[in-house]
PDB file of C-alpha atoms in Angstrom:
ATOM      1  CA  SER V   4     -56.677 -22.197  16.852  1.00  0.00           C
ATOM      2  CA  GLN V   5     -55.993 -19.141  14.634  1.00  0.00           C
ATOM      3  CA  LYS V   6     -58.742 -18.203  12.240  1.00  0.00           C
ATOM      4  CA  ILE V   7     -59.675 -15.443   9.807  1.00  0.00           C
ATOM      5  CA  GLU V   8     -63.339 -15.484   8.832  1.00  0.00           C
ATOM      6  CA  GLN V   9     -65.050 -13.505   6.069  1.00  0.00           C
ATOM      7  CA  ASN V  10     -68.717 -13.578   5.059  1.00  0.00           C
ATOM      8  CA  SER V  11     -68.826 -17.047   3.327  1.00  0.00           C
ATOM      9  CA  GLU V  12     -71.850 -16.244   1.388  1.00  0.00           C
ATOM     10  CA  ALA V  13     -71.900 -13.792  -1.623  1.00  0.00           C
ATOM     11  CA  LEU V  14     -73.142 -10.305  -1.045  1.00  0.00           C
ATOM     12  CA  ASN V  15     -75.675  -8.955  -3.511  1.00  0.00           C
ATOM     13  CA  ILE V  16     -76.413  -5.186  -3.408  1.00  0.00           C
ATOM     14  CA  GLN V  17     -77.994  -2.593  -5.664  1.00  0.00           C
ATOM     15  CA  GLU V  18     -75.933  -0.026  -7.515  1.00  0.00           C
ATOM     16  CA  GLY V  19     -75.439   3.127  -5.539  1.00  0.00           C
ATOM     17  CA  LYS V  20     -75.819   1.354  -2.140  1.00  0.00           C
ATOM     18  CA  THR V  21     -72.973   0.878   0.422  1.00  0.00           C
ATOM     19  CA  ALA V  22     -71.487  -2.605   0.508  1.00  0.00           C
ATOM     20  CA  THR V  23     -70.116  -3.627   3.915  1.00  0.00           C
ATOM     21  CA  LEU V  24     -67.823  -6.688   4.219  1.00  0.00           C
ATOM     22  CA  THR V  25     -66.718  -8.237   7.515  1.00  0.00           C
ATOM     23  CA  CYS V  26     -63.471  -9.832   8.530  1.00  0.00           C
ATOM     24  CA  ASN V  27     -63.212 -11.470  11.915  1.00  0.00           C
ATOM     25  CA  TYR V  28     -60.088 -13.097  13.355  1.00  0.00           C
ATOM     26  CA  THR V  29     -59.159 -14.994  16.537  1.00  0.00           C
ATOM     27  CA  ASN V  30     -55.820 -15.741  18.269  1.00  0.00           C
ATOM     28  CA  TYR V  31     -53.675 -13.412  16.220  1.00  0.00           C
ATOM     29  CA  SER V  32     -51.674 -10.370  17.128  1.00  0.00           C
ATOM     30  CA  PRO V  33     -51.848  -8.453  13.879  1.00  0.00           C
ATOM     31  CA  ALA V  34     -49.347  -5.734  13.038  1.00  0.00           C
ATOM     32  CA  TYR V  35     -51.811  -4.732  10.350  1.00  0.00           C
ATOM     33  CA  LEU V  36     -54.669  -5.752   8.213  1.00  0.00           C
ATOM     34  CA  GLN V  37     -55.009  -5.390   4.490  1.00  0.00           C
ATOM     35  CA  TRP V  38     -57.899  -5.658   1.966  1.00  0.00           C
ATOM     36  CA  TYR V  39     -57.323  -6.962  -1.522  1.00  0.00           C
ATOM     37  CA  ARG V  40     -59.515  -7.305  -4.579  1.00  0.00           C
ATOM     38  CA  GLN V  41     -59.482 -10.388  -6.797  1.00  0.00           C
ATOM     39  CA  ASP V  42     -61.293 -10.603 -10.181  1.00  0.00           C
ATOM     40  CA  PRO V  43     -61.838 -13.993 -11.928  1.00  0.00           C
ATOM     41  CA  GLY V  44     -58.609 -15.295 -13.502  1.00  0.00           C
ATOM     42  CA  ARG V  45     -56.339 -12.582 -11.909  1.00  0.00           C
ATOM     43  CA  GLY V  46     -54.164 -12.187  -8.899  1.00  0.00           C
ATOM     44  CA  PRO V  47     -55.252 -10.244  -5.867  1.00  0.00           C
ATOM     45  CA  VAL V  48     -54.743  -6.483  -6.015  1.00  0.00           C
ATOM     46  CA  PHE V  49     -54.009  -4.403  -2.935  1.00  0.00           C
ATOM     47  CA  LEU V  50     -56.605  -1.840  -1.882  1.00  0.00           C
ATOM     48  CA  LEU V  51     -56.062  -0.582   1.648  1.00  0.00           C
ATOM     49  CA  LEU V  52     -53.846  -1.225   4.624  1.00  0.00           C
ATOM     50  CA  ILE V  53     -54.680  -0.386   8.266  1.00  0.00           C
ATOM     51  CA  ARG V  54     -52.324  -0.620  11.179  1.00  0.00           C
ATOM     52  CA  GLU V  55     -53.180  -2.025  14.608  1.00  0.00           C
ATOM     53  CA  ASN V  56     -53.026   1.421  16.165  1.00  0.00           C
ATOM     54  CA  GLU V  57     -55.355   2.902  13.445  1.00  0.00           C
ATOM     55  CA  LYS V  58     -59.160   2.996  13.727  1.00  0.00           C
ATOM     56  CA  GLU V  59     -60.093   3.964  10.176  1.00  0.00           C
ATOM     57  CA  LYS V  60     -58.646   4.499   6.774  1.00  0.00           C
ATOM     58  CA  ARG V  61     -60.164   5.959   3.663  1.00  0.00           C
ATOM     59  CA  LYS V  62     -59.343   5.947  -0.060  1.00  0.00           C
ATOM     60  CA  GLU V  63     -61.794   7.451  -2.504  1.00  0.00           C
ATOM     61  CA  ARG V  64     -65.040   5.456  -2.052  1.00  0.00           C
ATOM     62  CA  LEU V  65     -63.381   2.775   0.160  1.00  0.00           C
ATOM     63  CA  LYS V  66     -63.311   2.867   3.981  1.00  0.00           C
ATOM     64  CA  VAL V  67     -61.759   0.341   6.326  1.00  0.00           C
ATOM     65  CA  THR V  68     -62.146   0.132  10.098  1.00  0.00           C
ATOM     66  CA  PHE V  69     -60.184  -1.987  12.525  1.00  0.00           C
ATOM     67  CA  ASP V  70     -61.291  -2.791  16.016  1.00  0.00           C
ATOM     68  CA  THR V  71     -58.583  -4.915  17.767  1.00  0.00           C
ATOM     69  CA  THR V  72     -60.804  -5.316  20.794  1.00  0.00           C
ATOM     70  CA  LEU V  73     -63.510  -6.907  18.781  1.00  0.00           C
ATOM     71  CA  LYS V  74     -60.847  -8.516  16.511  1.00  0.00           C
ATOM     72  CA  GLN V  75     -62.802  -7.236  13.466  1.00  0.00           C
ATOM     73  CA  SER V  76     -62.303  -5.195  10.401  1.00  0.00           C
ATOM     74  CA  LEU V  77     -65.172  -3.836   8.254  1.00  0.00           C
ATOM     75  CA  PHE V  78     -64.595  -2.781   4.590  1.00  0.00           C
ATOM     76  CA  HIS V  79     -67.060  -0.353   3.026  1.00  0.00           C
ATOM     77  CA  ILE V  80     -67.610   0.577  -0.563  1.00  0.00           C
ATOM     78  CA  THR V  81     -69.843   3.530  -0.931  1.00  0.00           C
ATOM     79  CA  ALA V  82     -71.869   4.479  -3.933  1.00  0.00           C
ATOM     80  CA  SER V  83     -71.137   0.938  -5.278  1.00  0.00           C
ATOM     81  CA  GLN V  84     -71.038   0.268  -9.009  1.00  0.00           C
ATOM     82  CA  PRO V  85     -71.303  -2.890 -11.054  1.00  0.00           C
ATOM     83  CA  ALA V  86     -67.510  -2.629 -11.707  1.00  0.00           C
ATOM     84  CA  ASP V  87     -66.997  -3.193  -8.015  1.00  0.00           C
ATOM     85  CA  SER V  88     -68.258  -6.762  -8.394  1.00  0.00           C
ATOM     86  CA  ALA V  89     -65.331  -9.018  -7.432  1.00  0.00           C
ATOM     87  CA  THR V  90     -64.015 -11.082  -4.612  1.00  0.00           C
ATOM     88  CA  TYR V  91     -62.610  -9.176  -1.589  1.00  0.00           C
ATOM     89  CA  LEU V  92     -59.949 -10.789   0.551  1.00  0.00           C
ATOM     90  CA  CYS V  93     -58.929  -9.731   4.004  1.00  0.00           C
ATOM     91  CA  ALA V  94     -55.284 -10.360   5.035  1.00  0.00           C
ATOM     92  CA  LEU V  95     -53.594 -10.172   8.384  1.00  0.00           C
ATOM     93  CA  THR V  96     -49.858  -9.676   8.807  1.00  0.00           C
ATOM     94  CA  VAL V  97     -48.904 -10.882  12.334  1.00  0.00           C
ATOM     95  CA  THR V  98     -46.553  -8.904  14.570  1.00  0.00           C
ATOM     96  CA  GLY V  99     -42.885  -9.714  14.303  1.00  0.00           C
ATOM     97  CA  GLY V 100     -43.267 -11.900  11.276  1.00  0.00           C
ATOM     98  CA  PHE V 101     -43.178 -12.066   7.475  1.00  0.00           C
ATOM     99  CA  LYS V 102     -46.307 -14.137   7.343  1.00  0.00           C
ATOM    100  CA  THR V 103     -49.666 -12.684   5.933  1.00  0.00           C
ATOM    101  CA  ILE V 104     -52.674 -14.918   6.347  1.00  0.00           C
ATOM    102  CA  PHE V 105     -55.534 -14.485   3.931  1.00  0.00           C
ATOM    103  CA  GLY V 106     -59.263 -15.046   4.549  1.00  0.00           C
ATOM    104  CA  ALA V 107     -61.295 -17.060   2.137  1.00  0.00           C
ATOM    105  CA  GLY V 108     -62.836 -13.874   0.568  1.00  0.00           C
ATOM    106  CA  THR V 109     -66.294 -12.550   0.111  1.00  0.00           C
ATOM    107  CA  ARG V 110     -67.900 -12.315  -3.391  1.00  0.00           C
ATOM    108  CA  LEU V 111     -69.543  -9.052  -4.017  1.00  0.00           C
ATOM    109  CA  PHE V 112     -72.128  -8.573  -6.850  1.00  0.00           C
ATOM    110  CA  VAL V 113     -73.362  -5.079  -7.611  1.00  0.00           C
ATOM    111  CA  LYS V 114     -76.478  -5.038  -9.672  1.00  0.00           C
ATOM    112  CA  ALA V 115     -77.289  -2.166 -12.012  1.00  0.00           C
TER     113      ALA V 115
ATOM    114  CA  ASP O  23     -44.314  -3.019 -17.560  1.00  0.00           C
ATOM    115  CA  THR O  24     -45.428  -6.010 -15.619  1.00  0.00           C
ATOM    116  CA  ALA O  25     -44.419  -5.734 -11.961  1.00  0.00           C
ATOM    117  CA  VAL O  26     -44.596  -9.465 -11.012  1.00  0.00           C
ATOM    118  CA  SER O  27     -44.687 -11.880 -13.949  1.00  0.00           C
ATOM    119  CA  GLN O  28     -45.104 -15.647 -13.969  1.00  0.00           C
ATOM    120  CA  THR O  29     -44.519 -18.232 -16.625  1.00  0.00           C
ATOM    121  CA  PRO O  30     -46.308 -20.260 -17.849  1.00  0.00           C
ATOM    122  CA  LYS O  31     -49.776 -18.923 -17.433  1.00  0.00           C
ATOM    123  CA  TYR O  32     -51.388 -22.354 -18.043  1.00  0.00           C
ATOM    124  CA  LEU O  33     -49.813 -25.810 -17.370  1.00  0.00           C
ATOM    125  CA  VAL O  34     -51.444 -29.079 -18.244  1.00  0.00           C
ATOM    126  CA  THR O  35     -49.469 -32.226 -17.505  1.00  0.00           C
ATOM    127  CA  GLN O  36     -49.728 -35.814 -16.555  1.00  0.00           C
ATOM    128  CA  MET O  37     -49.512 -37.332 -13.151  1.00  0.00           C
ATOM    129  CA  GLY O  38     -45.975 -38.201 -12.155  1.00  0.00           C
ATOM    130  CA  ASN O  39     -44.284 -35.504 -14.282  1.00  0.00           C
ATOM    131  CA  ASP O  40     -41.890 -32.838 -13.114  1.00  0.00           C
ATOM    132  CA  LYS O  41     -42.625 -29.173 -13.793  1.00  0.00           C
ATOM    133  CA  SER O  42     -41.358 -25.666 -13.076  1.00  0.00           C
ATOM    134  CA  ILE O  43     -43.035 -22.343 -12.699  1.00  0.00           C
ATOM    135  CA  LYS O  44     -41.003 -19.179 -12.981  1.00  0.00           C
ATOM    136  CA  CYS O  45     -41.569 -15.826 -11.230  1.00  0.00           C
ATOM    137  CA  GLU O  46     -39.753 -12.463 -11.696  1.00  0.00           C
ATOM    138  CA  GLN O  47     -40.476  -9.106 -10.080  1.00  0.00           C
ATOM    139  CA  ASN O  48     -39.095  -5.708 -11.222  1.00  0.00           C
ATOM    140  CA  LEU O  49     -40.187  -3.860  -8.180  1.00  0.00           C
ATOM    141  CA  GLY O  50     -36.910  -3.956  -6.306  1.00  0.00           C
ATOM    142  CA  HIS O  51     -38.547  -5.787  -3.411  1.00  0.00           C
ATOM    143  CA  ASP O  52     -36.475  -8.026  -1.116  1.00  0.00           C
ATOM    144  CA  THR O  53     -39.167 -10.607  -0.301  1.00  0.00           C
ATOM    145  CA  MET O  54     -41.010 -13.091  -2.614  1.00  0.00           C
ATOM    146  CA  TYR O  55     -43.741 -15.759  -2.029  1.00  0.00           C
ATOM    147  CA  TRP O  56     -45.443 -18.585  -3.514  1.00  0.00           C
ATOM    148  CA  TYR O  57     -49.204 -19.149  -2.655  1.00  0.00           C
ATOM    149  CA  LYS O  58     -51.584 -21.898  -3.730  1.00  0.00           C
ATOM    150  CA  GLN O  59     -55.286 -21.101  -4.377  1.00  0.00           C
ATOM    151  CA  ASP O  60     -57.425 -24.169  -4.519  1.00  0.00           C
ATOM    152  CA  SER O  61     -60.837 -24.674  -6.068  1.00  0.00           C
ATOM    153  CA  LYS O  62     -62.420 -23.051  -2.937  1.00  0.00           C
ATOM    154  CA  LYS O  63     -60.485 -19.950  -3.636  1.00  0.00           C
ATOM    155  CA  PHE O  64     -58.515 -20.103  -0.379  1.00  0.00           C
ATOM    156  CA  LEU O  65     -55.099 -18.504  -0.800  1.00  0.00           C
ATOM    157  CA  LYS O  66     -52.539 -20.356   1.280  1.00  0.00           C
ATOM    158  CA  ILE O  67     -48.793 -19.454   1.790  1.00  0.00           C
ATOM    159  CA  MET O  68     -46.357 -22.136   0.691  1.00  0.00           C
ATOM    160  CA  PHE O  69     -42.976 -20.529   0.750  1.00  0.00           C
ATOM    161  CA  SER O  70     -41.286 -17.087   1.387  1.00  0.00           C
ATOM    162  CA  TYR O  71     -37.799 -15.919   0.594  1.00  0.00           C
ATOM    163  CA  ASN O  72     -36.193 -12.699   1.932  1.00  0.00           C
ATOM    164  CA  ASN O  73     -33.011 -11.571   0.249  1.00  0.00           C
ATOM    165  CA  LYS O  74     -32.634 -15.097  -1.242  1.00  0.00           C
ATOM    166  CA  GLU O  75     -33.065 -16.903   2.064  1.00  0.00           C
ATOM    167  CA  LEU O  76     -35.934 -19.153   2.919  1.00  0.00           C
ATOM    168  CA  ILE O  77     -37.881 -17.687   5.700  1.00  0.00           C
ATOM    169  CA  ILE O  78     -41.295 -19.348   5.465  1.00  0.00           C
ATOM    170  CA  ASN O  79     -41.795 -22.968   4.640  1.00  0.00           C
ATOM    171  CA  GLU O  80     -45.349 -24.118   5.425  1.00  0.00           C
ATOM    172  CA  THR O  81     -46.486 -27.691   5.614  1.00  0.00           C
ATOM    173  CA  VAL O  82     -45.867 -28.524   1.921  1.00  0.00           C
ATOM    174  CA  PRO O  83     -44.871 -31.832   0.463  1.00  0.00           C
ATOM    175  CA  ASN O  84     -41.084 -31.975  -0.163  1.00  0.00           C
ATOM    176  CA  ARG O  85     -41.942 -32.602  -3.783  1.00  0.00           C
ATOM    177  CA  PHE O  86     -42.214 -28.781  -3.936  1.00  0.00           C
ATOM    178  CA  SER O  87     -38.832 -27.067  -4.027  1.00  0.00           C
ATOM    179  CA  PRO O  88     -38.542 -23.339  -4.333  1.00  0.00           C
ATOM    180  CA  LYS O  89     -35.361 -21.848  -5.738  1.00  0.00           C
ATOM    181  CA  SER O  90     -34.351 -18.133  -5.630  1.00  0.00           C
ATOM    182  CA  PRO O  91     -31.246 -17.460  -7.854  1.00  0.00           C
ATOM    183  CA  ASP O  92     -31.454 -13.707  -6.947  1.00  0.00           C
ATOM    184  CA  LYS O  93     -33.744 -11.253  -5.235  1.00  0.00           C
ATOM    185  CA  ALA O  94     -35.782 -10.643  -8.370  1.00  0.00           C
ATOM    186  CA  HIS O  95     -36.513 -14.342  -9.105  1.00  0.00           C
ATOM    187  CA  LEU O  96     -38.258 -17.241  -7.273  1.00  0.00           C
ATOM    188  CA  ASN O  97     -38.987 -20.407  -9.110  1.00  0.00           C
ATOM    189  CA  LEU O  98     -41.103 -23.254  -7.925  1.00  0.00           C
ATOM    190  CA  HIS O  99     -40.155 -26.853  -9.037  1.00  0.00           C
ATOM    191  CA  ILE O 100     -42.627 -29.713  -8.470  1.00  0.00           C
ATOM    192  CA  ASN O 101     -41.539 -33.326  -8.786  1.00  0.00           C
ATOM    193  CA  SER O 102     -43.885 -36.288  -9.209  1.00  0.00           C
ATOM    194  CA  LEU O 103     -47.023 -34.203  -9.784  1.00  0.00           C
ATOM    195  CA  GLU O 104     -50.259 -35.565  -8.256  1.00  0.00           C
ATOM    196  CA  LEU O 105     -53.852 -34.878  -9.005  1.00  0.00           C
ATOM    197  CA  GLY O 106     -54.272 -32.821  -5.881  1.00  0.00           C
ATOM    198  CA  ASP O 107     -51.632 -30.405  -7.080  1.00  0.00           C
ATOM    199  CA  SER O 108     -54.036 -28.932  -9.491  1.00  0.00           C
ATOM    200  CA  ALA O 109     -54.683 -25.408  -8.458  1.00  0.00           C
ATOM    201  CA  VAL O 110     -53.745 -21.884  -9.329  1.00  0.00           C
ATOM    202  CA  TYR O 111     -50.193 -20.849  -8.058  1.00  0.00           C
ATOM    203  CA  PHE O 112     -49.445 -17.183  -7.337  1.00  0.00           C
ATOM    204  CA  CYS O 113     -46.238 -15.509  -6.921  1.00  0.00           C
ATOM    205  CA  ALA O 114     -45.993 -12.270  -4.905  1.00  0.00           C
ATOM    206  CA  SER O 115     -43.404  -9.868  -3.809  1.00  0.00           C
ATOM    207  CA  SER O 116     -43.176  -7.239  -1.020  1.00  0.00           C
ATOM    208  CA  GLN O 117     -40.724  -5.019   0.826  1.00  0.00           C
ATOM    209  CA  VAL O 118     -39.932  -5.201   4.466  1.00  0.00           C
ATOM    210  CA  GLY O 119     -40.684  -1.908   6.082  1.00  0.00           C
ATOM    211  CA  LEU O 120     -38.866   0.146   8.690  1.00  0.00           C
ATOM    212  CA  ALA O 121     -40.603  -1.714  11.565  1.00  0.00           C
ATOM    213  CA  GLY O 122     -39.199  -5.044  10.165  1.00  0.00           C
ATOM    214  CA  VAL O 123     -42.621  -6.138   8.999  1.00  0.00           C
ATOM    215  CA  GLN O 124     -43.492  -6.915   5.419  1.00  0.00           C
ATOM    216  CA  GLU O 125     -45.649  -4.456   3.537  1.00  0.00           C
ATOM    217  CA  THR O 126     -48.113  -4.706   0.791  1.00  0.00           C
ATOM    218  CA  GLN O 127     -47.838  -7.691  -1.504  1.00  0.00           C
ATOM    219  CA  TYR O 128     -47.885  -7.499  -5.268  1.00  0.00           C
ATOM    220  CA  PHE O 129     -49.210 -10.625  -6.997  1.00  0.00           C
ATOM    221  CA  GLY O 130     -48.455 -12.166 -10.368  1.00  0.00           C
ATOM    222  CA  PRO O 131     -51.321 -13.158 -12.693  1.00  0.00           C
ATOM    223  CA  GLY O 132     -51.203 -16.772 -11.535  1.00  0.00           C
ATOM    224  CA  THR O 133     -50.223 -20.172 -13.130  1.00  0.00           C
ATOM    225  CA  ARG O 134     -53.068 -22.533 -13.638  1.00  0.00           C
ATOM    226  CA  LEU O 135     -51.842 -26.048 -13.149  1.00  0.00           C
ATOM    227  CA  LEU O 136     -54.023 -28.968 -14.160  1.00  0.00           C
ATOM    228  CA  VAL O 137     -52.645 -32.461 -13.461  1.00  0.00           C
ATOM    229  CA  LEU O 138     -54.436 -35.223 -15.383  1.00  0.00           C
TER     230      LEU O 138
END
């Protein structure tokens, strides 16, 4: 069966450290993978997109890696800040389709 | 200017009632979606329209009927509301890229539906 799995438990880190979130998938052929941020009571907001032929993408303090052999994406936030505290969703768009499948999200708490 | 807007933001209603949620996007996108996010925060696709045509229709009770009067609007009508319909409903839009694959989705603020 097809699955997208993210760390189900919340991730607690100290301000200034690097947060690393994991997204694993099975039985999908992704065209690309996206990461979104969702704050309580708000809709998801797009952060980064990485295509299946790309290994790494960066945007300011954010970095995403994509390993289609391991079927895994890692999302890093360097020099984390309390304002980075939110739920982060991984989303796969499958090849040839309009469908994007979201993971359940990982809650990140950054302590000052 | 709000890119994707939904109304109402909150909806509290009795079981058995019929209600509608409206969505509008001003991004010029050709694809719109409805998602349901339940209490466990899992975001599940319900419907998708591309250029006013239904292209995704997941396993959703036929009490839910989407309607797209034009590319900028996608409304969701729910008949005979049940307790299990309580959730947050998100509208989103995106544009199909050159490779024929949808690109980044932009989400509305959500409609919090509570069925009593």
